[in-house]
CSV table of C-alpha atoms in Angstrom, one decimal:
chain,number,residue,atom,x,y,z
L,1,MET,CA,0.0,0.0,0.0
L,2,SER,CA,2.8,2.5,0.9
L,3,SER,CA,4.6,1.9,-2.5
L,4,ALA,CA,1.4,2.9,-4.4
L,5,THR,CA,1.5,6.4,-2.8
L,6,THR,CA,5.2,7.0,-3.1
L,7,SER,CA,6.0,5.7,-6.6
L,8,SER,CA,4.6,7.0,-9.9
L,9,SER,CA,1.1,6.0,-11.0
L,10,SER,CA,2.4,4.0,-14.0
L,11,PRO,CA,2.7,0.2,-13.3
L,12,GLN,CA,6.2,-1.1,-12.4
L,13,LYS,CA,8.1,-2.7,-15.2
L,14,TRP,CA,10.4,-5.6,-14.3
L,15,GLU,CA,13.1,-7.2,-16.3
L,16,LEU,CA,12.4,-11.0,-16.5
L,17,LEU,CA,15.1,-13.6,-16.5
L,18,GLY,CA,14.7,-17.3,-16.5
L,19,ALA,CA,17.4,-19.3,-14.6
L,20,ILE,CA,18.0,-23.0,-14.4
L,21,CYS,CA,19.0,-24.8,-11.2
L,22,LEU,CA,20.7,-28.0,-12.4
L,23,GLU,CA,21.3,-30.5,-9.7
L,24,ARG,CA,23.2,-33.7,-9.7
L,25,THR,CA,21.1,-35.9,-7.3
L,26,PRO,CA,22.9,-38.1,-4.7
L,27,ILE,CA,24.1,-41.4,-5.9
L,28,ILE,CA,24.6,-43.2,-2.6
L,29,VAL,CA,22.8,-42.9,0.7
L,30,PRO,CA,24.4,-40.7,3.4
L,31,PRO,CA,26.0,-42.6,6.3
L,32,MET,CA,23.9,-43.1,9.4
L,33,THR,CA,24.3,-40.6,12.3
L,34,GLU,CA,25.2,-41.9,15.7
L,35,ILE,CA,21.7,-41.9,17.0
L,36,GLU,CA,20.4,-43.6,13.8
L,37,GLN,CA,23.0,-46.3,14.2
L,38,GLN,CA,22.2,-46.9,17.8
L,39,ILE,CA,18.5,-47.1,17.1
L,40,SER,CA,18.9,-49.4,14.2
L,41,GLU,CA,21.1,-51.7,16.3
L,42,MET,CA,18.5,-51.7,19.1
L,43,ILE,CA,15.6,-52.4,16.7
L,44,GLU,CA,17.6,-55.3,15.2
L,45,LYS,CA,18.1,-56.7,18.7
L,46,PHE,CA,14.4,-56.5,19.5
L,47,ASP,CA,13.5,-58.1,16.2
L,48,ASN,CA,15.9,-60.9,16.9
L,49,MET,CA,14.5,-61.5,20.4
L,50,ARG,CA,10.9,-61.5,19.2
L,51,SER,CA,11.3,-63.5,16.0
L,52,LEU,CA,10.6,-67.2,15.6
L,53,LYS,CA,13.3,-69.7,14.4
L,54,SER,CA,14.2,-69.6,10.7
L,55,ASN,CA,14.7,-72.6,8.5
L,56,HIS,CA,18.5,-72.2,8.9
L,57,GLU,CA,18.3,-72.2,12.7
L,58,LEU,CA,16.0,-75.3,12.7
L,59,ARG,CA,18.5,-77.1,10.4
L,60,HIS,CA,21.3,-76.2,12.7
L,61,GLU,CA,19.5,-77.7,15.7
L,62,GLU,CA,18.7,-80.9,13.8
L,63,ASP,CA,22.3,-81.2,12.8
L,64,LYS,CA,23.4,-80.8,16.5
L,65,LYS,CA,20.9,-83.5,17.5
L,66,LEU,CA,22.2,-85.9,14.8
L,67,GLN,CA,25.8,-85.2,15.9
L,68,LYS,CA,24.9,-85.9,19.5
L,69,MET,CA,23.2,-89.2,18.5
L,70,ALA,CA,26.3,-90.2,16.5
L,71,ALA,CA,28.5,-89.3,19.4
L,72,ASP,CA,26.4,-91.3,21.8
L,73,GLY,CA,26.7,-94.3,19.5
L,74,ASN,CA,23.0,-94.6,18.5
L,75,GLN,CA,23.6,-94.5,14.8
L,76,ASP,CA,20.4,-93.9,12.9
L,77,ASP,CA,20.6,-96.2,9.9
L,78,SER,CA,17.6,-94.6,8.2
L,79,ASN,CA,19.7,-91.6,7.2
L,80,PRO,CA,22.8,-93.0,5.5
L,81,ASP,CA,23.7,-89.7,3.8
L,82,ALA,CA,23.4,-87.7,7.0
L,83,ALA,CA,27.1,-87.5,7.4
L,84,THR,CA,27.7,-86.2,3.9
L,85,ARG,CA,25.0,-83.6,4.0
L,86,GLN,CA,26.2,-80.0,4.3
L,87,THR,CA,25.6,-78.9,7.9
L,88,ALA,CA,24.1,-75.5,8.6
L,89,GLN,CA,27.4,-74.4,10.1
L,90,ASP,CA,29.2,-75.3,7.0
L,91,PHE,CA,26.7,-73.3,4.9
L,92,GLU,CA,27.1,-70.3,7.2
L,93,ASP,CA,30.8,-70.5,7.0
L,94,ALA,CA,30.8,-70.6,3.2
L,95,CYS,CA,28.4,-67.7,3.1
L,96,ASN,CA,30.6,-65.6,5.4
L,97,GLU,CA,33.6,-66.4,3.3
L,98,GLU,CA,31.9,-65.2,0.2
L,99,PHE,CA,30.7,-62.1,1.9
L,100,LEU,CA,34.3,-61.2,3.0
L,101,LYS,CA,35.5,-61.6,-0.6
L,102,PHE,CA,33.0,-59.0,-1.8
L,103,LYS,CA,34.5,-55.5,-1.8
L,104,PRO,CA,32.0,-52.6,-2.2
L,105,ALA,CA,33.0,-49.5,-4.2
L,106,PRO,CA,34.5,-46.7,-2.1
L,107,ARG,CA,32.3,-43.9,-0.9
L,108,THR,CA,34.9,-41.2,-1.4
L,109,THR,CA,36.2,-40.9,-4.9
L,110,ALA,CA,39.5,-39.5,-6.2
L,111,GLU,CA,37.8,-36.2,-6.9
L,112,ASP,CA,36.6,-36.0,-3.3
L,113,LEU,CA,40.2,-36.1,-2.1
L,114,SER,CA,41.6,-33.8,-4.7
L,115,GLY,CA,38.8,-31.3,-4.3
L,116,ASP,CA,38.1,-30.9,-8.0
L,117,GLN,CA,35.1,-28.7,-8.1
L,118,LYS,CA,34.5,-29.1,-11.8
L,119,SER,CA,33.6,-32.8,-11.7
L,120,THR,CA,30.3,-34.4,-10.8
L,121,ASN,CA,32.0,-37.4,-9.4
L,122,ARG,CA,32.4,-36.1,-5.9
L,123,LYS,CA,30.2,-35.9,-2.8
L,124,LEU,CA,28.2,-38.9,-4.0
L,125,ASP,CA,25.8,-38.7,-1.1
L,126,LYS,CA,25.0,-35.0,-1.5
L,127,HIS,CA,23.3,-32.8,-4.1
L,128,LEU,CA,25.7,-30.8,-6.4
L,129,LEU,CA,24.5,-27.6,-8.0
L,130,PHE,CA,25.7,-26.2,-11.3
L,131,VAL,CA,26.9,-22.6,-10.9
L,132,VAL,CA,28.6,-20.4,-13.5
L,133,GLN,CA,30.6,-17.3,-13.3
L,134,GLU,CA,29.5,-14.2,-15.1
L,135,LYS,CA,32.3,-13.0,-17.4
L,136,GLU,CA,32.3,-9.3,-16.6
L,137,LYS,CA,31.7,-9.0,-12.9
L,138,LYS,CA,33.0,-12.4,-11.8
L,139,VAL,CA,29.9,-13.1,-9.9
L,140,TRP,CA,28.9,-16.7,-9.3
L,141,LYS,CA,25.3,-17.5,-10.1
L,142,LEU,CA,23.0,-20.0,-11.7
L,143,PRO,CA,22.8,-20.0,-15.5
L,144,GLU,CA,20.2,-17.4,-16.6
L,145,SER,CA,19.0,-15.6,-19.7
L,146,ARG,CA,16.6,-12.9,-20.6
L,147,TRP,CA,12.9,-13.6,-21.3
L,148,ARG,CA,11.9,-13.0,-24.9
L,149,GLU,CA,8.4,-12.3,-26.2
L,150,GLY,CA,6.3,-15.4,-27.0
L,151,GLU,CA,8.2,-18.0,-25.0
L,152,THR,CA,7.3,-19.5,-21.7
L,153,LEU,CA,9.6,-18.9,-18.7
L,154,ARG,CA,10.5,-22.6,-18.8
L,155,GLU,CA,11.7,-22.2,-22.3
L,156,THR,CA,13.8,-19.3,-21.2
L,157,ALA,CA,15.4,-21.4,-18.5
L,158,GLU,CA,16.1,-24.2,-21.0
L,159,ARG,CA,17.7,-21.8,-23.4
L,160,ALA,CA,19.9,-20.6,-20.5
L,161,LEU,CA,20.9,-24.2,-20.0
L,162,ARG,CA,21.7,-24.7,-23.6
L,163,GLU,CA,24.1,-21.7,-23.6
L,164,TYR,CA,26.2,-23.4,-21.0
L,165,VAL,CA,25.7,-27.1,-21.5
L,166,LYS,CA,25.7,-29.1,-24.7
L,167,THR,CA,22.2,-30.5,-24.7
L,168,PRO,CA,22.1,-33.5,-27.0
L,169,ASP,CA,25.0,-35.1,-25.0
L,170,THR,CA,23.6,-34.1,-21.6
L,171,SER,CA,20.2,-35.3,-20.7
L,172,VAL,CA,18.4,-33.2,-18.2
L,173,ARG,CA,14.9,-33.6,-16.6
L,174,VAL,CA,13.3,-30.2,-15.9
L,175,LEU,CA,10.9,-30.5,-13.0
L,176,GLY,CA,7.6,-28.9,-14.0
L,177,ASN,CA,6.4,-25.9,-15.9
L,178,ALA,CA,6.1,-23.6,-12.8
L,179,PRO,CA,9.1,-21.8,-11.4
L,180,TRP,CA,10.4,-23.1,-8.0
L,181,GLY,CA,11.6,-19.7,-6.7
L,182,VAL,CA,12.2,-16.1,-7.5
L,183,HIS,CA,14.9,-13.6,-6.8
L,184,THR,CA,14.1,-9.8,-7.0
L,185,ILE,CA,16.7,-7.1,-7.4
L,186,LYS,CA,15.3,-3.6,-7.1
L,187,TYR,CA,17.3,-0.9,-8.9
L,188,PRO,CA,18.0,2.3,-7.0
L,189,SER,CA,15.8,5.2,-8.2
L,190,SER,CA,18.6,6.8,-10.4
L,191,VAL,CA,19.1,3.6,-12.4
L,192,ARG,CA,15.3,3.1,-12.6
L,193,GLN,CA,14.9,6.3,-14.6
L,194,LYS,CA,17.7,5.4,-17.0
L,195,LEU,CA,16.7,1.8,-17.8
L,196,GLY,CA,12.9,2.2,-17.5
L,197,PHE,CA,12.7,-1.0,-15.3
L,198,THR,CA,12.0,-1.0,-11.6
L,199,GLY,CA,14.3,-4.0,-11.2
L,200,VAL,CA,15.0,-7.5,-12.2
L,201,LYS,CA,13.1,-10.7,-11.3
L,202,VAL,CA,14.9,-14.0,-11.8
L,203,PHE,CA,12.7,-17.1,-11.9
L,204,PHE,CA,14.4,-20.4,-11.1
L,205,PHE,CA,13.5,-23.7,-12.6
L,206,LYS,CA,14.8,-26.9,-11.1
L,207,ALA,CA,16.3,-29.6,-13.2
L,208,GLN,CA,18.0,-32.9,-12.5
L,209,LEU,CA,21.1,-34.2,-14.3
L,210,LEU,CA,20.4,-37.6,-15.9
L,211,SER,CA,23.6,-38.4,-17.7
L,212,SER,CA,27.2,-37.1,-17.5
L,213,CYS,CA,27.5,-33.4,-18.2
L,214,THR,CA,29.4,-31.9,-21.1
L,215,THR,CA,29.7,-28.1,-20.7
L,216,CYS,CA,30.3,-25.7,-23.5
L,217,SER,CA,33.8,-24.4,-23.7
L,218,ASP,CA,35.3,-21.3,-22.2
L,219,ILE,CA,32.7,-20.9,-19.4
L,220,GLU,CA,33.8,-20.8,-15.8
L,221,TYR,CA,31.6,-23.4,-14.0
L,222,ASN,CA,31.6,-25.4,-10.8
L,223,TRP,CA,29.5,-28.2,-9.3
L,224,LEU,CA,29.1,-27.1,-5.7
L,225,GLY,CA,27.8,-28.7,-2.6
L,226,ARG,CA,25.6,-26.8,-0.1
L,227,GLU,CA,28.5,-25.7,2.1
L,228,GLU,CA,30.5,-24.4,-0.9
L,229,LEU,CA,27.4,-22.7,-2.2
L,230,ARG,CA,27.2,-20.6,0.9
L,231,ASN,CA,30.7,-19.4,0.4
L,232,SER,CA,30.4,-18.6,-3.4
L,233,LEU,CA,27.0,-17.0,-3.9
L,234,GLU,CA,26.0,-13.5,-2.8
L,235,PRO,CA,23.9,-13.5,0.4
L,236,GLU,CA,20.6,-12.2,-0.9
L,237,TYR,CA,20.8,-14.5,-4.0
L,238,LEU,CA,21.7,-17.4,-1.8
L,239,ARG,CA,18.7,-16.8,0.4
L,240,SER,CA,16.3,-16.9,-2.6
L,241,VAL,CA,18.0,-20.0,-4.0
L,242,SER,CA,18.2,-22.0,-0.8
L,243,LYS,CA,14.4,-21.6,-0.3
L,244,PHE,CA,13.7,-24.3,-2.8
L,245,LEU,CA,16.7,-26.5,-2.3
L,246,ILE,CA,16.4,-29.8,-0.3
L,247,ASP,CA,17.8,-29.3,3.2
L,248,GLU,CA,21.2,-30.8,3.7
L,249,ASP,CA,23.9,-30.3,6.3
D,1,MET,CA,8.5,-25.5,2.9
D,2,PHE,CA,6.1,-27.9,4.5
D,3,LYS,CA,6.1,-26.3,7.9
D,4,LEU,CA,2.5,-25.1,7.9
D,5,PRO,CA,0.6,-28.4,8.1
D,6,ILE,CA,3.2,-29.8,10.6
D,7,LEU,CA,2.8,-26.6,12.7
D,8,GLY,CA,-0.9,-27.2,12.6
D,9,ARG,CA,-0.4,-30.7,14.0
D,10,LEU,CA,1.8,-29.4,16.8
D,11,ILE,CA,-0.8,-26.8,17.9
D,12,ARG,CA,-3.3,-29.7,18.0
D,13,THR,CA,-1.2,-31.8,20.3
D,14,VAL,CA,0.2,-29.1,22.5
D,15,GLY,CA,-3.3,-27.9,23.7
D,16,VAL,CA,-4.1,-24.4,22.8
D,17,ALA,CA,-7.2,-22.1,23.5
D,18,HIS,CA,-10.3,-23.7,22.2
D,19,THR,CA,-11.0,-21.1,19.4
D,20,GLU,CA,-7.5,-21.4,18.0
D,21,LEU,CA,-7.9,-25.2,18.0
D,22,VAL,CA,-11.2,-25.0,16.1
D,23,ASN,CA,-9.7,-22.7,13.5
D,24,VAL,CA,-6.8,-25.1,12.9
D,25,MET,CA,-9.1,-28.0,12.6
D,26,PHE,CA,-11.3,-26.2,10.0
D,27,SER,CA,-8.3,-25.1,7.9
D,28,ARG,CA,-6.6,-28.5,7.6
D,29,GLY,CA,-7.7,-31.4,5.5
D,30,LEU,CA,-9.2,-31.8,2.1
D,31,ARG,CA,-12.2,-29.7,1.2
D,32,SER,CA,-14.2,-32.9,0.6
D,33,ASN,CA,-14.0,-33.7,4.3
D,34,PHE,CA,-15.7,-30.4,5.3
D,35,PRO,CA,-19.5,-30.8,5.0
D,36,ALA,CA,-20.7,-27.2,5.5
D,37,GLU,CA,-19.1,-25.6,2.4
D,38,PRO,CA,-21.6,-24.6,-0.3
D,39,GLU,CA,-21.3,-26.5,-3.5
D,40,TYR,CA,-21.3,-23.6,-5.9
D,41,LEU,CA,-17.7,-22.8,-5.0
D,42,ASP,CA,-16.6,-25.9,-6.9
D,43,ILE,CA,-18.7,-25.4,-10.0
D,44,GLN,CA,-15.9,-23.8,-12.0
D,45,GLY,CA,-13.9,-26.9,-11.7
D,46,PRO,CA,-10.2,-27.2,-10.8
D,47,GLN,CA,-8.2,-24.0,-11.6
D,48,VAL,CA,-5.1,-26.1,-12.4
D,49,PRO,CA,-5.2,-29.1,-14.7
D,50,LEU,CA,-5.2,-32.4,-12.8
D,51,TYR,CA,-3.3,-35.6,-13.6
D,52,GLU,CA,-5.0,-38.9,-14.3
D,53,PRO,CA,-4.5,-41.6,-11.6
D,54,LEU,CA,-0.8,-42.1,-11.2
D,55,ASN,CA,0.9,-45.1,-9.7
D,56,VAL,CA,4.1,-44.7,-7.7
D,57,GLN,CA,5.6,-48.1,-7.9
D,58,ILE,CA,8.5,-49.1,-5.6
D,59,LYS,CA,10.4,-52.3,-5.8
D,60,SER,CA,13.1,-53.7,-3.6
D,61,TYR,CA,14.6,-56.9,-2.4
D,62,ASP,CA,14.2,-55.9,1.3
D,63,TYR,CA,10.5,-55.6,2.2
D,64,THR,CA,10.9,-54.0,5.7
D,65,VAL,CA,12.5,-50.9,4.1
D,66,LEU,CA,10.0,-51.0,1.3
D,67,GLU,CA,7.0,-51.0,3.6
D,68,THR,CA,8.3,-48.1,5.7
D,69,PHE,CA,9.0,-46.2,2.5
D,70,SER,CA,5.5,-46.8,1.1
D,71,SER,CA,4.1,-45.4,4.4
D,72,TYR,CA,6.4,-42.4,4.0
D,73,ILE,CA,5.0,-41.8,0.5
D,74,HIS,CA,1.5,-42.0,1.9
D,75,LYS,CA,2.2,-39.6,4.7
D,76,THR,CA,4.0,-37.1,2.4
D,77,ALA,CA,1.0,-37.2,0.1
D,78,GLU,CA,-1.4,-36.6,3.0
D,79,ASN,CA,0.7,-33.7,4.2
D,80,LEU,CA,0.7,-32.1,0.8
D,81,GLU,CA,-3.1,-32.6,0.6
D,82,ILE,CA,-2.8,-35.0,-2.3
D,83,GLU,CA,-5.5,-37.6,-2.4
D,84,VAL,CA,-4.2,-41.2,-2.1
D,85,GLU,CA,-6.7,-43.5,-3.6
D,86,ASP,CA,-5.2,-46.8,-3.0
D,87,CYS,CA,-2.1,-48.5,-1.7
D,88,TRP,CA,-1.5,-52.1,-2.5
D,89,ALA,CA,1.2,-54.7,-2.7
D,90,THR,CA,1.6,-57.1,-5.7
D,91,PRO,CA,2.9,-60.6,-5.1
D,92,CYS,CA,6.7,-60.7,-5.2
D,93,GLN,CA,8.7,-62.0,-8.1
D,94,LYS,CA,10.9,-64.9,-7.2
D,95,TYR,CA,14.3,-65.2,-8.8
D,96,LYS,CA,16.6,-68.2,-8.6
D,97,ILE,CA,20.2,-67.2,-9.5
D,98,GLN,CA,22.8,-69.9,-10.0
D,99,THR,CA,26.5,-69.2,-10.4
D,100,PHE,CA,28.5,-71.9,-12.1
D,101,LYS,CA,32.1,-73.0,-11.5
D,102,PRO,CA,34.4,-71.7,-14.2
D,103,PHE,CA,34.3,-73.7,-17.5
D,104,SER,CA,31.7,-76.2,-16.3
D,105,THR,CA,28.0,-76.6,-15.7
D,106,GLN,CA,28.5,-77.5,-12.0
D,107,VAL,CA,26.5,-75.2,-9.8
D,108,ASP,CA,28.8,-73.1,-7.6
D,109,ASN,CA,26.3,-71.1,-5.6
D,110,GLN,CA,22.5,-70.7,-5.7
D,111,TYR,CA,20.6,-67.7,-4.5
D,112,ASN,CA,16.9,-67.3,-4.1
D,113,LEU,CA,15.8,-63.6,-4.3
D,114,ASN,CA,12.4,-62.1,-3.9
D,115,LEU,CA,11.6,-58.8,-5.6
D,116,TYR,CA,8.8,-57.1,-3.5
D,117,GLU,CA,6.6,-54.4,-4.9
D,118,ARG,CA,4.4,-51.7,-3.4
D,119,ASN,CA,2.1,-49.3,-5.3
D,120,VAL,CA,0.6,-46.1,-4.1
D,121,GLN,CA,-2.0,-44.6,-6.3
D,122,VAL,CA,-2.5,-40.8,-6.2
D,123,VAL,CA,-5.6,-39.2,-7.8
D,124,ASP,CA,-6.4,-35.6,-8.7
D,125,LEU,CA,-2.8,-34.5,-8.5
D,126,PRO,CA,-2.6,-30.8,-9.5
D,127,THR,CA,0.2,-30.3,-12.1
D,128,THR,CA,1.7,-27.6,-10.0
D,129,LYS,CA,2.1,-29.9,-7.0
D,130,ALA,CA,3.3,-33.0,-8.9
D,131,PRO,CA,7.0,-32.0,-9.4
D,132,LEU,CA,7.2,-31.0,-5.7
D,133,PHE,CA,5.8,-34.3,-4.6
D,134,PHE,CA,8.0,-36.5,-6.8
D,135,HIS,CA,11.1,-34.4,-6.0
D,136,VAL,CA,10.6,-34.8,-2.2
D,137,ILE,CA,10.0,-38.6,-2.6
D,138,GLN,CA,13.0,-39.0,-4.8
D,139,ALA,CA,15.2,-37.2,-2.3
D,140,ALA,CA,14.1,-39.5,0.4
D,141,LEU,CA,14.6,-42.8,-1.6
D,142,PRO,CA,16.3,-45.4,0.7
D,143,GLU,CA,19.0,-47.8,-0.4
D,144,GLY,CA,18.1,-50.6,-2.8
D,145,VAL,CA,14.6,-49.2,-3.6
D,146,ARG,CA,13.8,-48.5,-7.2
D,147,MET,CA,10.9,-46.1,-7.9
D,148,ASN,CA,8.8,-45.8,-11.0
D,149,VAL,CA,5.9,-43.4,-11.6
D,150,LYS,CA,3.5,-44.3,-14.3
D,151,LEU,CA,-0.1,-43.7,-15.4
D,152,HIS,CA,-2.5,-46.3,-14.1
D,153,ASP,CA,-3.0,-49.2,-16.5
D,154,ASP,CA,-5.7,-51.8,-16.3
D,155,THR,CA,-3.2,-54.6,-16.7
D,156,ASP,CA,-1.6,-53.5,-13.4
D,157,GLU,CA,-5.0,-54.1,-11.8
D,158,LEU,CA,-5.2,-57.6,-13.2
D,159,LEU,CA,-1.9,-58.6,-11.6
D,160,ARG,CA,-3.4,-58.2,-8.2
D,161,TYR,CA,-5.9,-61.0,-8.6
D,162,VAL,CA,-5.1,-64.5,-7.7
D,163,PRO,CA,-6.2,-66.8,-10.5
D,164,ASP,CA,-8.9,-69.3,-9.4
D,165,LEU,CA,-7.4,-72.5,-10.7
D,166,GLU,CA,-10.5,-74.6,-10.0
D,167,LEU,CA,-12.7,-72.3,-12.0
D,168,THR,CA,-10.3,-72.1,-15.0
D,169,GLN,CA,-10.0,-75.9,-14.9
D,170,LEU,CA,-13.8,-76.3,-14.9
D,171,LYS,CA,-14.1,-73.8,-17.7
D,172,SER,CA,-11.5,-75.5,-19.9
D,173,GLU,CA,-13.3,-78.9,-19.2
D,174,LEU,CA,-16.6,-77.3,-20.4
D,175,ASP,CA,-14.9,-76.0,-23.5
D,176,ALA,CA,-13.6,-79.4,-24.2
D,177,LEU,CA,-17.1,-80.9,-23.9
D,178,GLY,CA,-18.4,-78.5,-26.5
D,179,GLY,CA,-19.2,-75.3,-24.8
D,180,PRO,CA,-22.2,-74.3,-22.7
D,181,SER,CA,-25.7,-75.5,-23.8
D,182,LYS,CA,-27.3,-72.9,-26.1
D,183,SER,CA,-30.9,-73.9,-25.4
D,184,LYS,CA,-33.0,-71.5,-23.3
D,185,ARG,CA,-34.7,-72.9,-20.3
């Protein structure tokens, strides 16, 4: 209400930009926190206590009984192949051996250790965001481009993406036709007269990276985690952007 | 983002002045649950296009994780005021995997795996809420669970029914004998 009385009676004109927020979604699940680990161990203990005997455990008991009978000298002739049958203990030992032979892939990659911020192969349990550096002012921001007449804002965002990323090679899934967030920059009144716009509104569209990313040449880009994002982006911009990002520590 | 409905729940449990409690109860929940609203408000139809019934299908080899995740999907949908029509489990697919000793047909190891499946059907999903819903669920996907979202197909419905072997056997016997009698009684 106050702005209607102070500014001119003509409607405010805003510059519209569409920006794309390209994320590499996590590949592996984050490790359990201490509390989660304690609770899961406790639940496992409870389940074990309350559960009935499985086939494997019944077989083990049968084997023990047979062994005891054989030891006492009461050989049961009706089971001639009892001695050659694989006991439950043998089966368990073989399974454990096989399990020890299996080596899962490491959670931290080489890029994690080297700190290479241009690769998507790091921080596999976190989201990584694609940020580019503007050429003139060296400001880090999400790829954006100006809205043109006759196109939807989503098309603007996709065009912004194509300027920075080679699209046939990189497959991307844009989430929805509606923007996920907006960032407004109001020009000071001196600039407002000169440009004819009250300010800039940047509409963000979220997208997920589906394949490996090939970026266009000679652009400064980084794939940043949440912590690094806090250090690179400007505070106001960061606030608008983090409103629609999934919470992570 | 989703703090508003959760805050509503907290106010309910913590015990607030009666008027505030009443306001919270009236503002939560789907409009269909509230009987005193006049019907002319809904005559125009939905302001945003709605999706056809969608099935969120999740599959995993571990059914404890799968079941908790399907209840998570249900709860998330309820919190976002999305109508969940149905939530069912299809019978598991059993796989027998045999590894052979090298250069022979002797079985080295044999594994029996069961692939369990759960389906959650959401109905009347506004197109503006859909990306939000699926993004949240995808971010919460646990280990070993594969998620697939698809339009409801009638063939999916048929998989739920257990075939009546006796009936099919009798029917095939009837066909063998020459079909049902055509005379009217």
